[in-house]
Short mmCIF file of C-alpha atoms in Angstrom, two decimals:
data_model
loop_
_atom_site.label_atom_id
_atom_site.label_comp_id
_atom_site.label_asym_id
_atom_site.label_seq_id
_atom_site.Cartn_x
_atom_site.Cartn_y
_atom_site.Cartn_z
CA MET V 34 -17.50 38.78 21.14
CA ASN V 35 -21.46 40.36 21.02
CA GLU V 36 -23.00 41.55 24.01
CA HIS V 37 -24.98 38.69 24.60
CA ALA V 38 -24.07 35.36 26.93
CA PHE V 39 -25.03 32.89 23.72
CA HIS V 40 -23.50 32.85 20.42
CA SER V 41 -25.53 32.46 17.18
CA ARG V 42 -24.31 29.68 14.25
CA SER V 43 -22.19 31.76 12.80
CA GLU V 44 -20.78 32.94 15.42
CA PHE V 45 -19.50 29.48 17.04
CA LYS V 46 -18.31 28.19 13.51
CA GLU V 47 -15.73 30.98 12.84
CA SER V 48 -15.14 31.11 17.20
CA ARG V 49 -14.36 26.58 17.08
CA ALA V 50 -11.91 27.63 13.20
CA LYS V 51 -10.07 30.42 15.17
CA SER V 52 -9.98 28.48 17.65
CA GLY V 53 -7.56 25.26 16.10
CA TYR V 54 -9.89 22.47 17.75
CA GLY V 55 -12.87 20.40 15.86
CA THR V 56 -13.33 19.17 12.28
CA LEU V 57 -13.62 21.50 10.09
CA ARG V 58 -16.03 21.78 6.74
CA GLN V 59 -15.78 22.54 3.08
CA ARG V 60 -18.99 22.41 1.27
CA LEU V 61 -17.28 21.99 -2.73
CA GLY V 62 -18.68 23.86 -5.51
CA GLU V 63 -19.09 22.47 -8.75
CA ASP V 64 -15.48 23.63 -10.63
CA SER V 65 -14.36 21.12 -7.68
CA GLN V 66 -16.29 18.17 -8.83
CA LEU V 67 -15.14 15.41 -11.33
CA SER V 68 -17.93 15.82 -14.02
CA PHE V 69 -18.73 12.74 -16.25
CA GLY V 70 -16.97 11.36 -18.47
CA HIS V 71 -13.53 12.90 -17.88
CA CYS V 72 -10.95 10.92 -16.88
CA SER V 73 -10.14 9.66 -13.77
CA LEU V 74 -6.75 10.51 -13.45
CA SER V 75 -5.67 13.48 -16.31
CA LEU V 76 -8.94 15.13 -15.39
CA LYS V 77 -9.42 15.44 -18.95
CA PRO V 78 -12.36 15.21 -21.03
CA VAL V 79 -11.08 10.67 -22.35
CA GLU V 80 -10.28 9.01 -24.83
CA ASP V 81 -9.98 6.74 -26.54
CA PRO V 82 -12.27 5.46 -23.32
CA VAL V 83 -11.40 1.86 -21.14
CA CYS V 84 -13.96 1.36 -17.80
CA SER V 85 -12.34 -0.86 -14.90
CA PRO V 86 -13.69 -2.74 -12.64
CA SER V 87 -14.81 0.05 -9.74
CA GLY V 88 -17.14 2.37 -12.61
CA HIS V 89 -14.31 4.19 -13.43
CA LEU V 90 -13.43 5.92 -17.14
CA TYR V 91 -9.63 6.65 -18.04
CA SER V 92 -7.78 7.31 -21.45
CA LYS V 93 -6.37 4.68 -23.21
CA GLU V 94 -2.95 6.18 -23.43
CA VAL V 95 -2.80 8.02 -20.10
CA ILE V 96 -4.11 4.46 -17.98
CA TYR V 97 -1.66 2.33 -20.72
CA GLU V 98 1.57 4.57 -19.73
CA TYR V 99 0.20 4.67 -15.76
CA LEU V 100 0.16 0.57 -16.29
CA LEU V 101 2.87 0.28 -17.36
CA SER V 102 5.69 2.63 -15.82
CA LYS V 103 4.16 1.45 -12.28
CA ILE V 104 5.08 -2.25 -14.06
CA ALA V 105 8.06 -0.91 -14.15
CA SER V 106 8.68 0.52 -10.87
CA LEU V 107 7.59 -2.79 -9.68
CA ASP V 108 10.61 -5.15 -11.64
CA LYS V 109 13.40 -2.97 -9.66
CA GLU V 110 11.40 -3.45 -6.99
CA ASN V 111 11.41 -7.20 -7.45
CA LYS V 112 14.63 -7.79 -7.85
CA ALA V 113 15.73 -5.79 -5.21
CA TYR V 114 13.58 -8.19 -2.38
CA GLU V 115 15.15 -11.13 -3.37
CA GLU V 116 18.82 -9.71 -3.75
CA GLN V 117 17.78 -8.52 -0.38
CA GLN V 118 16.33 -11.62 0.62
CA ALA V 119 19.57 -13.01 -1.02
CA ASN V 120 21.58 -11.47 1.29
CA LEU V 121 19.82 -12.32 4.21
CA ASN V 122 20.13 -15.33 3.83
CA SER V 123 23.82 -16.23 2.90
CA GLN V 124 25.22 -13.70 5.72
CA ARG V 125 22.28 -16.72 7.85
CA SER V 126 24.13 -19.38 6.46
CA ALA V 127 27.74 -17.02 7.73
CA GLN V 128 25.96 -16.88 11.53
CA SER V 129 25.81 -20.51 11.82
CA GLN V 130 28.55 -21.47 10.04
CA LYS V 131 30.29 -19.93 12.77
CA ARG V 132 27.94 -20.69 15.62
CA LYS V 133 29.63 -24.71 15.43
CA HIS V 134 32.90 -23.47 14.15
CA GLU V 135 32.87 -21.16 18.00
CA GLU V 136 31.95 -24.45 19.23
CA ILE V 137 34.56 -27.60 17.85
CA GLU V 138 36.40 -23.98 19.18
CA LYS V 139 35.49 -23.88 22.79
CA PHE V 140 35.28 -27.89 22.68
CA ILE V 141 39.34 -28.56 21.76
CA HIS V 142 40.20 -25.69 24.18
CA THR V 143 38.80 -26.98 26.88
CA GLN V 144 40.37 -31.26 26.03
CA GLU V 145 43.63 -29.36 25.47
CA SER V 146 43.52 -27.59 28.61
CA VAL V 147 42.03 -30.87 30.51
CA SER V 148 45.37 -32.49 28.44
CA ASP V 149 48.43 -29.60 29.41
CA ALA V 150 47.34 -29.46 33.35
CA ASN V 151 47.43 -33.18 32.93
CA THR V 152 51.18 -33.42 31.20
CA GLU V 153 52.08 -30.29 34.37
CA THR V 154 51.26 -32.39 37.00
CA GLY V 155 52.98 -36.20 35.48
CA GLY V 156 55.07 -36.73 37.63
CA LYS V 157 54.60 -35.74 41.10
CA ASN V 158 52.32 -37.85 43.42
CA SER V 159 48.93 -38.96 42.96
CA SER V 160 47.14 -37.08 45.66
CA ASN V 161 49.04 -33.74 44.84
CA SER V 162 48.72 -34.11 40.98
CA VAL V 163 44.78 -34.12 41.39
CA LEU V 164 45.22 -31.67 44.24
CA ASP V 165 46.61 -29.73 41.12
CA ARG V 166 44.74 -30.49 38.53
CA LEU V 167 41.74 -29.53 40.64
CA SER V 168 43.02 -25.71 41.71
CA LYS V 169 44.56 -25.01 38.02
CA LYS V 170 42.13 -22.00 36.36
CA ILE V 171 40.32 -23.69 32.37
CA ASP V 172 39.59 -20.72 30.53
CA THR V 173 36.56 -22.20 29.22
CA ARG V 174 35.08 -18.83 27.45
CA THR V 175 35.06 -18.93 23.53
CA ARG V 176 36.97 -15.78 21.41
CA LYS V 177 33.21 -14.21 21.32
CA GLU V 178 32.37 -14.51 24.97
CA LYS V 179 35.55 -12.60 25.85
CA GLU V 180 35.40 -9.54 23.31
CA LEU V 181 31.76 -9.37 25.00
CA GLU V 182 33.16 -8.88 28.19
CA LEU V 183 35.33 -7.01 26.39
CA LYS V 184 33.43 -4.60 25.17
CA GLY V 185 31.78 -4.00 28.64
CA SER V 186 34.55 -2.67 30.53
CA SER V 187 35.47 -0.91 27.27
CA PRO V 188 32.41 0.52 24.70
CA TRP V 189 34.61 3.18 24.01
CA LEU V 190 37.56 0.92 21.54
CA PRO V 191 36.34 1.34 17.41
CA GLN V 192 34.97 -1.65 17.36
CA PHE V 193 32.88 -1.27 19.20
CA ALA V 194 30.86 1.79 17.92
CA PRO V 195 26.84 1.57 16.67
CA GLU V 196 26.21 0.73 13.40
CA ALA V 197 23.01 1.51 11.80
CA ASP V 198 20.58 -1.00 11.65
CA GLU V 199 20.06 -1.82 7.10
CA LYS V 200 16.59 -1.05 6.05
CA LEU V 201 14.21 -4.42 5.22
CA LEU V 202 12.25 -4.08 2.51
CA LYS V 203 8.53 -4.83 1.83
CA GLN V 204 8.12 -7.67 -0.12
CA PRO V 205 5.80 -6.06 -2.83
CA ARG V 206 1.92 -6.60 -4.41
CA ARG V 207 2.24 -8.26 -7.18
CA ARG V 208 0.28 -6.22 -9.17
CA PRO V 209 0.04 -2.77 -10.57
CA PRO V 210 -2.48 -0.28 -8.20
CA SER V 211 -5.42 1.91 -9.13
CA PRO V 212 -4.76 5.22 -9.56
CA ILE V 213 -7.96 5.31 -7.60
CA THR V 214 -9.50 2.62 -5.31
CA GLY V 215 -5.37 1.48 -4.94
CA ALA V 216 -6.88 -2.18 -5.70
CA ASP V 217 -5.35 -5.08 -8.51
CA LEU V 218 -5.72 -3.25 -12.10
CA ARG V 219 -4.25 -5.22 -14.49
CA LEU V 220 -4.39 -3.68 -19.01
CA LYS V 221 -7.38 -6.72 -19.73
CA ASP V 222 -9.29 -5.55 -16.64
CA LEU V 223 -9.99 -2.43 -19.27
CA TYR V 224 -12.97 -2.37 -20.79
CA PRO V 225 -12.67 -0.71 -23.72
CA VAL V 226 -16.41 2.64 -23.80
CA ASP V 227 -18.62 3.79 -27.13
CA LEU V 228 -19.30 6.58 -25.45
CA GLU V 229 -21.82 8.97 -27.69
CA ARG V 230 -20.87 12.03 -27.78
CA SER V 231 -23.06 15.53 -28.56
CA GLU V 232 -22.76 17.61 -31.73
CA ASP V 233 -20.90 20.54 -30.06
CA GLY V 234 -18.49 17.96 -28.96
CA LYS V 235 -18.87 19.15 -24.48
CA SER V 236 -20.82 16.58 -23.08
CA PHE V 237 -22.27 12.23 -23.27
CA LEU V 238 -24.77 11.47 -25.04
CA CYS V 239 -26.15 9.10 -23.21
CA ALA V 240 -26.82 5.27 -25.16
CA VAL V 241 -31.07 4.95 -25.57
CA THR V 242 -32.93 8.26 -25.18
CA LYS V 243 -29.68 10.48 -26.38
CA LYS V 244 -30.27 12.94 -23.46
CA GLU V 245 -26.85 14.56 -21.50
CA ILE V 246 -25.79 12.24 -19.01
CA LYS V 247 -25.41 14.47 -15.81
CA TYR V 248 -25.42 13.42 -12.50
CA GLN V 249 -26.73 10.26 -13.35
CA THR V 250 -26.57 6.73 -12.27
CA MET V 251 -24.77 5.06 -16.09
CA VAL V 252 -24.32 1.98 -17.44
CA LEU V 253 -22.75 -0.06 -19.16
CA ILE V 254 -22.74 -3.56 -20.63
CA ARG V 255 -19.90 -4.77 -21.01
CA LYS V 256 -20.02 -7.04 -24.26
CA SER V 257 -21.82 -4.15 -26.50
CA LYS V 258 -20.20 -1.23 -25.36
CA LYS V 259 -23.18 0.46 -25.01
CA VAL V 260 -23.66 3.12 -21.87
CA MET V 261 -27.11 4.82 -20.85
CA THR V 262 -29.27 5.66 -17.45
CA LYS V 263 -29.75 3.05 -15.02
CA GLU V 264 -34.22 3.63 -15.19
CA SER V 265 -33.11 2.65 -19.34
CA PHE V 266 -31.66 -0.02 -18.29
CA ASP V 267 -33.39 -1.37 -15.86
CA ARG V 268 -37.25 -1.01 -17.86
CA LEU V 269 -34.67 -2.85 -21.03
CA ALA V 270 -32.02 -4.93 -20.59
CA LYS V 271 -32.02 -5.90 -16.99
CA MET V 272 -35.13 -8.61 -17.67
CA SER V 273 -33.73 -9.43 -20.98
CA LYS V 274 -29.88 -9.60 -20.81
CA ARG V 275 -29.90 -8.20 -24.26
CA CYS V 276 -28.85 -4.56 -25.44
CA PRO V 277 -31.95 -2.41 -26.09
CA ILE V 278 -29.29 -1.44 -28.86
CA THR V 279 -27.09 -4.26 -30.28
CA ASN V 280 -28.79 -6.52 -28.91
CA ILE V 281 -26.41 -8.49 -27.86
CA LYS V 282 -27.07 -11.12 -25.08
CA PHE V 283 -24.61 -10.63 -21.37
CA LYS V 284 -24.90 -11.71 -17.95
CA ASP V 285 -25.14 -9.84 -14.24
CA LYS V 286 -20.78 -10.31 -14.39
CA ASP V 287 -20.62 -7.57 -18.32
CA VAL V 288 -22.43 -5.26 -16.00
CA ILE V 289 -20.23 -2.40 -14.26
CA ASN V 290 -21.76 0.70 -12.11
CA LEU V 291 -20.36 4.40 -13.85
CA GLN V 292 -19.01 6.27 -11.08
CA SER V 293 -21.47 9.56 -12.20
CA GLY V 294 -20.00 13.13 -11.65
CA SER V 295 -21.48 15.12 -8.90
CA SER V 296 -23.39 18.14 -8.06
CA SER V 297 -22.36 20.68 -4.97
CA PHE V 298 -25.76 19.51 -3.65
CA ALA V 299 -25.74 17.75 -0.79
CA ALA V 300 -28.21 14.99 -1.93
CA SER V 301 -26.01 14.27 -5.41
CA ALA V 302 -23.06 12.48 -3.06
CA LYS V 303 -23.00 13.60 1.06
CA GLU V 304 -18.90 11.96 0.47
CA LYS V 305 -17.87 14.41 -3.30
CA ALA V 306 -19.54 17.94 -1.97
CA GLN V 307 -17.74 18.22 1.26
CA ALA V 308 -14.00 18.64 2.34
CA LYS V 309 -12.95 18.12 5.40
CA LYS V 310 -9.86 18.64 7.68
CA HIS V 311 -9.29 16.54 10.97
CA ARG V 312 -8.11 18.53 14.23
CA PRO V 313 -7.82 17.76 17.96
CA ASN V 314 -11.27 17.65 19.06
CA PHE V 315 -11.73 18.62 22.87
CA GLN V 316 -12.25 15.08 25.21
#
């Protein structure tokens, strides 16, 4: 708190951070950003690189191991789900048969009660027989109805103790998810990439300009496996539909925009350069 009647911006940020309210924002440094040519899963420089349809690069061994483990996990989930559905179907069938049996039992019980009443009044005159038949109480309740009535009057009995409902499994997805976007990802959706390394092996180069790739927007041509800057692609390949390195023809669907590296500058990628922590706000 200062001696003036107002807070400076830094003092306002500090007081808000301590109050426990309001969204916190923190600028991320360059060390927190994933550089181009690094595996999106292992965060290490790619080895035998492959690319997903979303433009993320992976090391082939790492992403294959991930997808195979997810496929095995999905197989187990599918088996458990199928067993659960089979059990539910058998339970529904048993309940349906039980209801039919109770209805038949109720009908038979009602008929027997009427028959007994006729037998008891067989030796009397007709007027007395009718009066006795009308005054006789016939219990038409089923066993289930009697159990419900007993449960209402004696809920402490062991047979009426509540049981935990069985947790139902959700139907598993058909294909394993991408580790980054969560979209379906198959092994055949991974495309090999021919990345050129610098002489020291620490960075990667554009296939056309041979310049080091840092934060530029990069493009992959699937047919030729070549990676180049978006500027070089627009200038040399976009109109001709031929790779400027291999002269291989390609279609628009063969062009993938790769995820570029980011710096800590907001102009590089604002959503990647800033971390947020959401907290309650004053209304």
